[in-house]
Every structure is written in structure tokens, then in C-alpha cells.
Amino acid sequence: MKDIVITGMGATTPLGGDLASTWQAMLAGESGIVRIPEEWADEIAVKIAGYVKVDPSEKIDRVKARRLDRNTQLALIAAEEAWLDAGLALGEDNPVDPERLAVCLGTGIGGLHTLLGNWDVYKEKGARRVTPFTIPMLMANASAANVGLMVNAAAAVHAPVSACASSNEALALAVDQIRLGRADIIVAGGTEATIHPLPIAAFAQMQALSRRNDDPTAASRPWDKGRDGFVLSEGSAVLVLESLEHAQARGAKIYGTIAGAGVSDDNHDIVQPEPNGNGQSAAMLKALRESGLSASDIVHVNAHGTSTPQGDMTEAGSIRRALGAAADRVVVTSTKSMTGHLLGAAGALETVATVLALKERLVPPTINLVDPEEGLGIDVAANEPRPLPEGDLAALNNSFGFGGHNVAVALTNANINR
């Protein structure tokens, strides 16, 4: 089975405009959550969110940006960073055979701002004022398609949509495509931009969001007794994946390996996780089997950990069940405590954080964990980064989504020095 290596990474998040600033903010335990500055927040019970730290107009040509939903703008920013980080070029200098290059980029919702914005235009000004770019801007595959155009991908462009598991599912699909021989190199990850009054009002009506409006930086607090829901954020994270042979042939630097992935479904409820976490455990166990790893190989889990009362404890139990006694030696963290929840982009961002944690042997903290739930059963890196041991290391990154989607990705640093 082919080894799949990571040769480039990029991100734009509530913690930083690029991957380097995001990672440094994670290690420093900073929060990217702020009060929503728009007036519409006055009418909604939830008034906090996580905005990206970059203005897309500074990164993308203004005329081009007008024809792209914010969801796609963020994807292009992260994808370009990842592509260049992989030592590759764009345009005429792009050295990759397009017939061997693919894209797998997930999103939970897609071009929400375009859909709702043009519906407002239709109602207020009539059908003739609706932009003819509405459909190519709002469609869920728009970001993947535009990234494909940017890097000149012709092997395939995929756009998994599985709620908050979308981008981890994109990574799992990318691994499959390379191992099946359908591509040598794939740009994979996720993007989301849904800070808008409708989704915030809708999530608030579900009692899913934190209402710690007067203390935004303390609002996302996975496994803390005082947690009251997640914080909606926006952003994008993208990785460049290659077969080891392809990466070695072009002399690429290698961050680490995606050793395998596991996918399952709860088959229980459209929004609630299966209370015993059996589906989540199944995804983790499948990832271990596919990667050839055992529970004792795992030193770190970047958890889904959204800061919802039920979800956090269900995941803690599912980690314990999947890893057994080996869970005692595993450092768990939730970087959502700092970034908030990027929905369809969350899995890719947390995979990037996991790769860097293995590479630098340092797990970023779970901030705001001051009063842990009793009987948690997992070792969380509370409020301070946690060092990892020397040698070859392996980790899991979990993503779970409405609809019962569960995806776990197994990562190692084993190929860094090959």
C-alpha cells in the first residue's frame, strides 16, 4: 500500500492569517473568539464568533473576488499557501502533470453568503438585479472547483459535504485516490464561511452555541463543567498530499504521513451523537486498522471537542473505548477551545495542528479548562502545551458531524527524515 505524505500546508483562521501565525497563537493559548461587530447581532441571543485574521481583498484580485463567495475566497488563500509551501508554482511555471493532480476540498454548507445575499437582492430589487454568478458562487463544489482551476488539476475535483466531518472526509478520500492510482498529488482540505445572522440564529435556536457573550475568549471550553455550547467560526485549511514516491522524485520536504483513515456513521439521530460513542470509536478503530497502527502507537489525539455538554463527554468515552488502557498515555487536546468551530473546515485545520504537534513534539493546549468534568477518563493538555516524546510518533484526529458522520485520520511523523 502506498505511503501518503504531507508536503505542503496552509491555513487562514481566527488565530492568524496564515499557518505560521495560527500555529504560534495555538501554542501561546490565544483565543480567536470576539464579539460580532455587526448590528444584526443585537437581535440574536448569541453575539460571539471567530473571524479570520486576514482581509481576502488583500490576497485576491478585487474583480475576481467579487465573483467568489467568501467560502471560496478563504479556500483559495489557504490552498495557495499550501501549494507554494510544497515548493510548487502556479501558472506557466506549475511543474505538476495536470492529469495526475486532483483536488478534494470539503465544506459543510458552501456559498451561504451568496445564496442569502442574492435572495435579499431578489426580494428588494427584483430578478434582473440578481448576479448571473449566483449559482457558480453558491454551489457547494465551488471552492473545490476554483482551487482546481488555480492549480490546474485535471485528474478529478471532489467536494465532500458531510457537515463538520467534511474536510477530514476530504482527506480520507484523497488518500484513497492516491492509493487507487488515480492521482499522484492531491490538494485536500476544507473551507467554511457562515458567520451570518441566519445560521447563528438557527444554531442558537438549537441551543448549540455558547452564550458567554460578555467573555468571548472564555466561551469555547471543551470538557469544562462550565461549557455551554460551541462558538461558530470561519476559515480554511489545506494540505498537499502525495505518494511518497512522487514526493521523493521531486525532492519535496515531508511534514509527515497520513497513515490511514476510518469512516463510520452513528445511524442514530440527525443531530445528536450516539450516546455511547460506538460510531466514533468505530471510526478510530478503522483508522488504526487501515494504517497498521495499534492503540499503543498513539501518543496524541486532536479531538473533535466542540464544547457542547453532550458531545465532549461522548467523545471522551469513545476515545477511552477505542484505545483501551493505552489511552492513559495519550495526550488529548481540542484546538477548538482557541479557534472556535470551523464546521466543514475544522477537520483539516485540526489535522494540520496534529501534523505540527508530531513534527515539533508539542501538543497545543485546550484553553479555558479550569473545572474539568468528573470521570473524564482522558488526559487533556489543559491550558499549557504538552511535550511529546522522541522517536516515531502517531496520532489521531477526530471529526464528527450532524447526520452521524464520523471520520478519524491517523497521522505519523515517521517519514520526515527519509
GROMACS .gro file of C-alpha atoms in nm:
model
  418
    1MET     CA    1   0.000   0.000   0.000
    2LYS     CA    2   0.136   0.341  -0.095
    3ASP     CA    3   0.264   0.576   0.175
    4ILE     CA    4   0.085   0.912   0.159
    5VAL     CA    5   0.297   1.204   0.272
    6ILE     CA    6   0.216   1.566   0.351
    7THR     CA    7   0.437   1.809   0.163
    8GLY     CA    8   0.257   2.143   0.197
    9MET     CA    9   0.013   2.309   0.438
   10GLY     CA   10  -0.177   2.638   0.454
   11ALA     CA   11  -0.445   2.793   0.672
   12THR     CA   12  -0.634   3.112   0.737
   13THR     CA   13  -0.816   3.113   1.069
   14PRO     CA   14  -0.945   3.324   1.360
   15LEU     CA   15  -0.597   3.286   1.512
   16GLY     CA   16  -0.391   3.401   1.215
   17GLY     CA   17  -0.390   3.500   0.851
   18ASP     CA   18  -0.160   3.211   0.763
   19LEU     CA   19  -0.045   2.880   0.904
   20ALA     CA   20   0.264   3.009   1.087
   21SER     CA   21   0.073   3.275   1.280
   22THR     CA   22  -0.211   3.032   1.352
   23TRP     CA   23   0.028   2.773   1.494
   24GLN     CA   24   0.215   3.023   1.711
   25ALA     CA   25  -0.115   3.152   1.851
   26MET     CA   26  -0.222   2.794   1.928
   27LEU     CA   27   0.096   2.724   2.121
   28ALA     CA   28   0.052   3.053   2.307
   29GLY     CA   29  -0.300   2.952   2.410
   30GLU     CA   30  -0.467   3.252   2.246
   31SER     CA   31  -0.835   3.270   2.166
   32GLY     CA   32  -0.967   3.394   1.831
   33ILE     CA   33  -1.322   3.449   1.955
   34VAL     CA   34  -1.460   3.805   1.956
   35ARG     CA   35  -1.785   3.996   1.983
   36ILE     CA   36  -1.966   4.014   1.649
   37PRO     CA   37  -1.928   4.375   1.535
   38GLU     CA   38  -2.230   4.386   1.301
   39GLU     CA   39  -2.555   4.547   1.415
   40TRP     CA   40  -2.759   4.236   1.334
   41ALA     CA   41  -2.606   4.064   1.636
   42ASP     CA   42  -2.814   4.291   1.859
   43GLU     CA   43  -3.121   4.089   1.758
   44ILE     CA   44  -2.973   3.745   1.829
   45ALA     CA   45  -2.907   3.577   2.162
   46VAL     CA   46  -2.556   3.471   2.052
   47LYS     CA   47  -2.319   3.764   1.988
   48ILE     CA   48  -1.976   3.598   1.955
   49ALA     CA   49  -1.787   3.428   1.670
   50GLY     CA   50  -1.440   3.369   1.525
   51TYR     CA   51  -1.343   3.574   1.216
   52VAL     CA   52  -1.036   3.507   1.004
   53LYS     CA   53  -0.744   3.741   1.067
   54VAL     CA   54  -0.696   3.831   0.701
   55ASP     CA   55  -0.892   4.056   0.466
   56PRO     CA   56  -0.945   3.845   0.149
   57SER     CA   57  -0.932   4.163  -0.063
   58GLU     CA   58  -0.564   4.191   0.029
   59LYS     CA   59  -0.495   3.842  -0.107
   60ILE     CA   60  -0.725   3.811  -0.410
   61ASP     CA   61  -0.770   4.042  -0.709
   62ARG     CA   62  -1.071   4.264  -0.639
   63VAL     CA   63  -1.254   4.188  -0.965
   64LYS     CA   64  -1.202   3.815  -0.922
   65ALA     CA   65  -1.308   3.829  -0.557
   66ARG     CA   66  -1.646   3.982  -0.649
   67ARG     CA   67  -1.727   3.659  -0.835
   68LEU     CA   68  -1.634   3.433  -0.543
   69ASP     CA   69  -1.825   3.359  -0.225
   70ARG     CA   70  -1.627   3.426   0.093
   71ASN     CA   71  -1.619   3.048   0.139
   72THR     CA   72  -1.416   3.016  -0.182
   73GLN     CA   73  -1.202   3.321  -0.111
   74LEU     CA   74  -1.078   3.163   0.212
   75ALA     CA   75  -1.015   2.830   0.037
   76LEU     CA   76  -0.801   2.997  -0.231
   77ILE     CA   77  -0.593   3.178   0.031
   78ALA     CA   78  -0.519   2.857   0.224
   79ALA     CA   79  -0.469   2.648  -0.091
   80GLU     CA   80  -0.219   2.892  -0.243
   81GLU     CA   81  -0.020   2.894   0.080
   82ALA     CA   82  -0.017   2.513   0.089
   83TRP     CA   83   0.077   2.483  -0.279
   84LEU     CA   84   0.368   2.725  -0.251
   85ASP     CA   85   0.473   2.568   0.080
   86ALA     CA   86   0.502   2.238  -0.108
   87GLY     CA   87   0.768   2.402  -0.326
   88LEU     CA   88   0.538   2.419  -0.627
   89ALA     CA   89   0.448   2.708  -0.856
   90LEU     CA   90   0.133   2.842  -1.023
   91GLY     CA   91   0.062   2.938  -1.382
   92GLU     CA   92   0.311   2.857  -1.656
   93ASP     CA   93   0.573   2.752  -1.400
   94ASN     CA   94   0.348   2.482  -1.249
   95PRO     CA   95   0.557   2.163  -1.282
   96VAL     CA   96   0.284   1.906  -1.198
   97ASP     CA   97   0.121   1.692  -1.470
   98PRO     CA   98  -0.245   1.805  -1.453
   99GLU     CA   99  -0.367   1.453  -1.541
  100ARG     CA  100  -0.206   1.327  -1.218
  101LEU     CA  101  -0.324   1.616  -0.999
  102ALA     CA  102  -0.660   1.622  -0.814
  103VAL     CA  103  -0.848   1.828  -0.554
  104CYS     CA  104  -1.057   1.704  -0.258
  105LEU     CA  105  -1.197   2.003  -0.071
  106GLY     CA  106  -1.490   1.972   0.167
  107THR     CA  107  -1.738   2.221   0.307
  108GLY     CA  108  -2.035   2.190   0.536
  109ILE     CA  109  -2.268   2.445   0.376
  110GLY     CA  110  -2.100   2.616   0.078
  111GLY     CA  111  -2.174   2.964  -0.056
  112LEU     CA  112  -2.415   3.077   0.213
  113HIS     CA  113  -2.342   3.450   0.181
  114THR     CA  114  -2.410   3.440  -0.193
  115LEU     CA  115  -2.735   3.247  -0.153
  116LEU     CA  116  -2.881   3.468   0.118
  117GLY     CA  117  -2.739   3.791  -0.021
  118ASN     CA  118  -2.891   3.738  -0.364
  119TRP     CA  119  -3.221   3.630  -0.215
  120ASP     CA  120  -3.227   3.968  -0.041
  121VAL     CA  121  -3.148   4.139  -0.374
  122TYR     CA  122  -3.430   3.948  -0.546
  123LYS     CA  123  -3.684   4.049  -0.282
  124GLU     CA  124  -3.578   4.413  -0.263
  125LYS     CA  125  -3.482   4.496  -0.625
  126GLY     CA  126  -3.624   4.221  -0.845
  127ALA     CA  127  -3.499   3.926  -1.050
  128ARG     CA  128  -3.300   4.133  -1.302
  129ARG     CA  129  -3.062   4.256  -1.030
  130VAL     CA  130  -2.958   3.908  -0.919
  131THR     CA  131  -2.599   3.843  -1.025
  132PRO     CA  132  -2.556   3.586  -1.304
  133PHE     CA  133  -2.271   3.442  -1.098
  134THR     CA  134  -2.507   3.335  -0.819
  135ILE     CA  135  -2.509   2.961  -0.893
  136PRO     CA  136  -2.133   2.915  -0.957
  137MET     CA  137  -2.071   3.116  -0.640
  138LEU     CA  138  -2.311   2.934  -0.407
  139MET     CA  139  -2.273   2.572  -0.519
  140ALA     CA  140  -2.108   2.351  -0.258
  141ASN     CA  141  -1.836   2.240  -0.502
  142ALA     CA  142  -1.742   2.598  -0.597
  143SER     CA  143  -1.441   2.615  -0.367
  144ALA     CA  144  -1.301   2.282  -0.482
  145ALA     CA  145  -1.357   2.377  -0.845
  146ASN     CA  146  -1.184   2.714  -0.807
  147VAL     CA  147  -0.887   2.556  -0.627
  148GLY     CA  148  -0.872   2.306  -0.913
  149LEU     CA  149  -0.858   2.592  -1.163
  150MET     CA  150  -0.586   2.762  -0.960
  151VAL     CA  151  -0.353   2.461  -0.951
  152ASN     CA  152  -0.454   2.323  -1.295
  153ALA     CA  153  -0.595   1.993  -1.167
  154ALA     CA  154  -0.740   1.762  -1.432
  155ALA     CA  155  -0.738   1.417  -1.266
  156ALA     CA  156  -1.052   1.498  -1.060
  157VAL     CA  157  -1.210   1.756  -0.832
  158HIS     CA  158  -1.414   1.628  -0.537
  159ALA     CA  159  -1.619   1.823  -0.282
  160PRO     CA  160  -1.732   1.605   0.013
  161VAL     CA  161  -2.021   1.751   0.213
  162SER     CA  162  -2.066   1.578   0.548
  163ALA     CA  163  -2.125   1.864   0.791
  164CYS     CA  164  -1.842   1.910   1.042
  165ALA     CA  165  -1.663   1.596   0.919
  166SER     CA  166  -1.638   1.728   0.560
  167SER     CA  167  -1.271   1.817   0.544
  168ASN     CA  168  -1.149   1.508   0.725
  169GLU     CA  169  -1.361   1.309   0.481
  170ALA     CA  170  -1.188   1.500   0.201
  171LEU     CA  171  -0.851   1.388   0.339
  172ALA     CA  172  -0.970   1.027   0.362
  173LEU     CA  173  -1.094   1.042   0.002
  174ALA     CA  174  -0.765   1.193  -0.113
  175VAL     CA  175  -0.571   0.907   0.046
  176ASP     CA  176  -0.796   0.659  -0.136
  177GLN     CA  177  -0.749   0.832  -0.471
  178ILE     CA  178  -0.370   0.820  -0.449
  179ARG     CA  179  -0.365   0.459  -0.329
  180LEU     CA  180  -0.602   0.360  -0.613
  181GLY     CA  181  -0.358   0.517  -0.856
  182ARG     CA  182  -0.600   0.785  -0.978
  183ALA     CA  183  -0.363   1.069  -0.889
  184ASP     CA  184  -0.009   1.124  -0.762
  185ILE     CA  185  -0.069   1.452  -0.582
  186ILE     CA  186  -0.387   1.598  -0.432
  187VAL     CA  187  -0.476   1.934  -0.280
  188ALA     CA  188  -0.709   1.845   0.008
  189GLY     CA  189  -0.879   2.017   0.299
  190GLY     CA  190  -1.182   2.227   0.376
  191THR     CA  191  -1.334   2.571   0.396
  192GLU     CA  192  -1.629   2.742   0.566
  193ALA     CA  193  -1.767   3.096   0.595
  194THR     CA  194  -2.104   3.104   0.772
  195ILE     CA  195  -2.089   3.397   1.011
  196HIS     CA  196  -2.427   3.535   0.910
  197PRO     CA  197  -2.740   3.606   1.117
  198LEU     CA  198  -2.937   3.308   0.981
  199PRO     CA  199  -2.703   3.021   1.076
  200ILE     CA  200  -2.618   3.183   1.408
  201ALA     CA  201  -2.987   3.229   1.487
  202ALA     CA  202  -3.057   2.871   1.376
  203PHE     CA  203  -2.776   2.718   1.582
  204ALA     CA  204  -2.885   2.937   1.876
  205GLN     CA  205  -3.240   2.804   1.847
  206MET     CA  206  -3.094   2.453   1.874
  207GLN     CA  207  -2.918   2.557   2.198
  208ALA     CA  208  -2.593   2.450   2.028
  209LEU     CA  209  -2.396   2.777   2.071
  210SER     CA  210  -2.228   2.928   2.375
  211ARG     CA  211  -2.396   3.242   2.508
  212ARG     CA  212  -2.096   3.361   2.705
  213ASN     CA  213  -2.131   3.693   2.521
  214ASP     CA  214  -1.958   3.903   2.785
  215ASP     CA  215  -1.646   3.686   2.790
  216PRO     CA  216  -1.583   3.571   2.430
  217THR     CA  217  -1.231   3.438   2.478
  218ALA     CA  218  -1.358   3.206   2.754
  219ALA     CA  219  -1.663   3.086   2.560
  220SER     CA  220  -1.518   2.772   2.398
  221ARG     CA  221  -1.420   2.544   2.687
  222PRO     CA  222  -1.423   2.174   2.596
  223TRP     CA  223  -1.462   1.932   2.889
  224ASP     CA  224  -1.502   2.215   3.139
  225LYS     CA  225  -1.809   2.192   3.362
  226GLY     CA  226  -1.896   2.549   3.264
  227ARG     CA  227  -1.922   2.482   2.888
  228ASP     CA  228  -2.250   2.578   2.724
  229GLY     CA  229  -2.201   2.512   2.354
  230PHE     CA  230  -1.965   2.577   2.065
  231VAL     CA  231  -1.862   2.905   1.900
  232LEU     CA  232  -1.918   2.945   1.526
  233SER     CA  233  -1.604   3.041   1.333
  234GLU     CA  234  -1.486   3.071   0.974
  235GLY     CA  235  -1.166   2.976   0.795
  236SER     CA  236  -0.990   2.727   0.574
  237ALA     CA  237  -0.706   2.476   0.596
  238VAL     CA  238  -0.548   2.288   0.306
  239LEU     CA  239  -0.279   2.020   0.273
  240VAL     CA  240  -0.083   1.893  -0.026
  241LEU     CA  241  -0.075   1.512  -0.022
  242GLU     CA  242   0.146   1.298  -0.244
  243SER     CA  243   0.255   0.941  -0.282
  244LEU     CA  244   0.592   0.903  -0.115
  245GLU     CA  245   0.748   0.810  -0.449
  246HIS     CA  246   0.617   1.127  -0.616
  247ALA     CA  247   0.737   1.346  -0.331
  248GLN     CA  248   1.082   1.186  -0.325
  249ALA     CA  249   1.119   1.212  -0.703
  250ARG     CA  250   1.083   1.589  -0.689
  251GLY     CA  251   1.282   1.628  -0.367
  252ALA     CA  252   0.993   1.766  -0.164
  253LYS     CA  253   1.016   1.829   0.209
  254ILE     CA  254   0.790   1.597   0.409
  255TYR     CA  255   0.598   1.702   0.719
  256GLY     CA  256   0.462   1.356   0.797
  257THR     CA  257   0.233   1.080   0.679
  258ILE     CA  258  -0.139   1.019   0.663
  259ALA     CA  259  -0.117   0.654   0.753
  260GLY     CA  260  -0.487   0.581   0.719
  261ALA     CA  261  -0.842   0.694   0.785
  262GLY     CA  262  -1.157   0.548   0.933
  263VAL     CA  263  -1.514   0.646   0.842
  264SER     CA  264  -1.837   0.540   1.015
  265ASP     CA  265  -2.190   0.662   1.075
  266ASP     CA  266  -2.383   0.666   1.403
  267ASN     CA  267  -2.712   0.562   1.240
  268HIS     CA  268  -2.881   0.719   1.543
  269ASP     CA  269  -3.001   1.081   1.506
  270ILE     CA  270  -2.968   1.369   1.260
  271VAL     CA  271  -2.800   1.599   1.515
  272GLN     CA  272  -2.725   1.412   1.839
  273PRO     CA  273  -2.426   1.175   1.865
  274GLU     CA  274  -2.500   0.815   1.957
  275PRO     CA  275  -2.474   0.840   2.340
  276ASN     CA  276  -2.232   0.551   2.383
  277GLY     CA  277  -1.998   0.683   2.113
  278ASN     CA  278  -1.988   0.348   1.934
  279GLY     CA  279  -1.977   0.506   1.589
  280GLN     CA  280  -1.696   0.739   1.695
  281SER     CA  281  -1.495   0.451   1.838
  282ALA     CA  282  -1.555   0.253   1.519
  283ALA     CA  283  -1.403   0.534   1.309
  284MET     CA  284  -1.092   0.544   1.530
  285LEU     CA  285  -1.051   0.166   1.521
  286LYS     CA  286  -1.090   0.161   1.141
  287ALA     CA  287  -0.822   0.430   1.111
  288LEU     CA  288  -0.587   0.220   1.324
  289ARG     CA  289  -0.653  -0.093   1.118
  290GLU     CA  290  -0.606   0.082   0.785
  291SER     CA  291  -0.283   0.244   0.900
  292GLY     CA  292  -0.137  -0.074   1.050
  293LEU     CA  293  -0.102   0.103   1.384
  294SER     CA  294  -0.205  -0.024   1.725
  295ALA     CA  295  -0.357   0.172   2.011
  296SER     CA  296  -0.019   0.164   2.188
  297ASP     CA  297   0.138   0.357   1.896
  298ILE     CA  298  -0.090   0.658   1.951
  299VAL     CA  299   0.057   0.937   2.165
  300HIS     CA  300  -0.185   1.218   2.083
  301VAL     CA  301  -0.548   1.276   1.982
  302ASN     CA  302  -0.669   1.608   1.846
  303ALA     CA  303  -1.031   1.568   1.949
  304HIS     CA  304  -1.345   1.698   1.783
  305GLY     CA  305  -1.411   1.861   2.125
  306THR     CA  306  -1.660   2.133   2.036
  307SER     CA  307  -1.752   2.244   2.391
  308THR     CA  308  -2.108   2.108   2.382
  309PRO     CA  309  -2.231   1.940   2.703
  310GLN     CA  310  -2.316   1.604   2.547
  311GLY     CA  311  -2.065   1.584   2.264
  312ASP     CA  312  -1.749   1.629   2.471
  313MET     CA  313  -1.827   1.352   2.718
  314THR     CA  314  -1.941   1.116   2.443
  315GLU     CA  315  -1.609   1.165   2.265
  316ALA     CA  316  -1.406   1.120   2.585
  317GLY     CA  317  -1.575   0.784   2.632
  318SER     CA  318  -1.525   0.684   2.270
  319ILE     CA  319  -1.151   0.762   2.286
  320ARG     CA  320  -1.119   0.551   2.600
  321ARG     CA  321  -1.314   0.265   2.441
  322ALA     CA  322  -1.116   0.273   2.115
  323LEU     CA  323  -0.770   0.293   2.275
  324GLY     CA  324  -0.834   0.095   2.593
  325ALA     CA  325  -0.557   0.105   2.853
  326ALA     CA  326  -0.330   0.278   2.600
  327ALA     CA  327  -0.546   0.590   2.642
  328ASP     CA  328  -0.363   0.652   2.973
  329ARG     CA  329  -0.052   0.751   2.773
  330VAL     CA  330  -0.230   0.967   2.515
  331VAL     CA  331  -0.233   1.347   2.530
  332VAL     CA  332  -0.569   1.479   2.413
  333THR     CA  333  -0.644   1.837   2.310
  334SER     CA  334  -0.919   2.040   2.150
  335THR     CA  335  -0.784   2.330   1.947
  336LYS     CA  336  -1.145   2.445   1.903
  337SER     CA  337  -1.103   2.596   2.250
  338MET     CA  338  -0.898   2.862   2.069
  339THR     CA  339  -1.028   2.864   1.710
  340GLY     CA  340  -1.396   2.802   1.769
  341HIS     CA  341  -1.573   2.560   1.535
  342LEU     CA  342  -1.494   2.599   1.164
  343LEU     CA  343  -1.764   2.342   1.071
  344GLY     CA  344  -1.661   2.191   0.736
  345ALA     CA  345  -1.306   2.328   0.766
  346ALA     CA  346  -1.249   2.208   1.122
  347GLY     CA  347  -1.110   1.863   1.044
  348ALA     CA  348  -0.846   1.991   0.804
  349LEU     CA  349  -0.733   2.263   1.044
  350GLU     CA  350  -0.707   2.012   1.327
  351THR     CA  351  -0.518   1.770   1.103
  352VAL     CA  352  -0.270   2.048   1.028
  353ALA     CA  353  -0.235   2.111   1.403
  354THR     CA  354  -0.181   1.739   1.462
  355VAL     CA  355   0.089   1.719   1.195
  356LEU     CA  356   0.273   2.012   1.351
  357ALA     CA  357   0.231   1.869   1.702
  358LEU     CA  358   0.403   1.547   1.589
  359LYS     CA  359   0.670   1.734   1.396
  360GLU     CA  360   0.755   1.975   1.679
  361ARG     CA  361   0.670   1.725   1.956
  362LEU     CA  362   0.448   1.977   2.126
  363VAL     CA  363   0.069   1.949   2.171
  364PRO     CA  364  -0.117   2.281   2.177
  365PRO     CA  365  -0.332   2.335   2.484
  366THR     CA  366  -0.704   2.314   2.549
  367ILE     CA  367  -0.765   2.656   2.699
  368ASN     CA  368  -1.044   2.751   2.941
  369LEU     CA  369  -1.035   2.409   3.108
  370VAL     CA  370  -1.044   2.521   3.473
  371ASP     CA  371  -1.303   2.283   3.619
  372PRO     CA  372  -1.285   1.950   3.431
  373GLU     CA  373  -1.579   1.713   3.423
  374GLU     CA  374  -1.550   1.437   3.679
  375GLY     CA  375  -1.469   1.093   3.546
  376LEU     CA  376  -1.335   1.235   3.220
  377GLY     CA  377  -1.109   0.935   3.163
  378ILE     CA  378  -0.871   1.108   2.922
  379ASP     CA  379  -0.556   1.317   2.977
  380VAL     CA  380  -0.622   1.664   2.835
  381ALA     CA  381  -0.341   1.916   2.779
  382ALA     CA  382  -0.519   2.174   2.991
  383ASN     CA  383  -0.417   2.537   2.942
  384GLU     CA  384  -0.048   2.466   2.866
  385PRO     CA  385   0.125   2.297   2.571
  386ARG     CA  386   0.236   1.942   2.642
  387PRO     CA  387   0.565   1.790   2.512
  388LEU     CA  388   0.569   1.461   2.323
  389PRO     CA  389   0.848   1.200   2.341
  390GLU     CA  390   1.130   1.143   2.093
  391GLY     CA  391   1.113   0.883   1.818
  392ASP     CA  392   0.848   0.788   1.563
  393LEU     CA  393   0.509   0.913   1.678
  394ALA     CA  394   0.149   0.854   1.573
  395ALA     CA  395  -0.172   1.044   1.642
  396LEU     CA  396  -0.541   1.056   1.558
  397ASN     CA  397  -0.754   1.350   1.456
  398ASN     CA  398  -1.130   1.312   1.506
  399SER     CA  399  -1.413   1.489   1.324
  400PHE     CA  400  -1.782   1.424   1.380
  401GLY     CA  401  -2.079   1.589   1.212
  402PHE     CA  402  -2.456   1.629   1.209
  403GLY     CA  403  -2.601   1.333   1.029
  404GLY     CA  404  -2.391   1.093   1.235
  405HIS     CA  405  -2.076   1.129   1.023
  406ASN     CA  406  -1.756   1.016   1.197
  407VAL     CA  407  -1.408   1.040   1.044
  408ALA     CA  408  -1.076   0.970   1.217
  409VAL     CA  409  -0.742   1.032   1.043
  410ALA     CA  410  -0.425   0.853   1.158
  411LEU     CA  411  -0.102   1.052   1.122
  412THR     CA  412   0.264   0.978   1.182
  413ASN     CA  413   0.591   1.168   1.166
  414ALA     CA  414   0.770   0.854   1.052
  415ASN     CA  415   0.869   0.971   0.705
  416ILE     CA  416   1.012   1.309   0.794
  417ASN     CA  417   1.374   1.201   0.771
  418ARG     CA  418   1.356   0.963   0.476
   0.00000   0.00000   0.00000
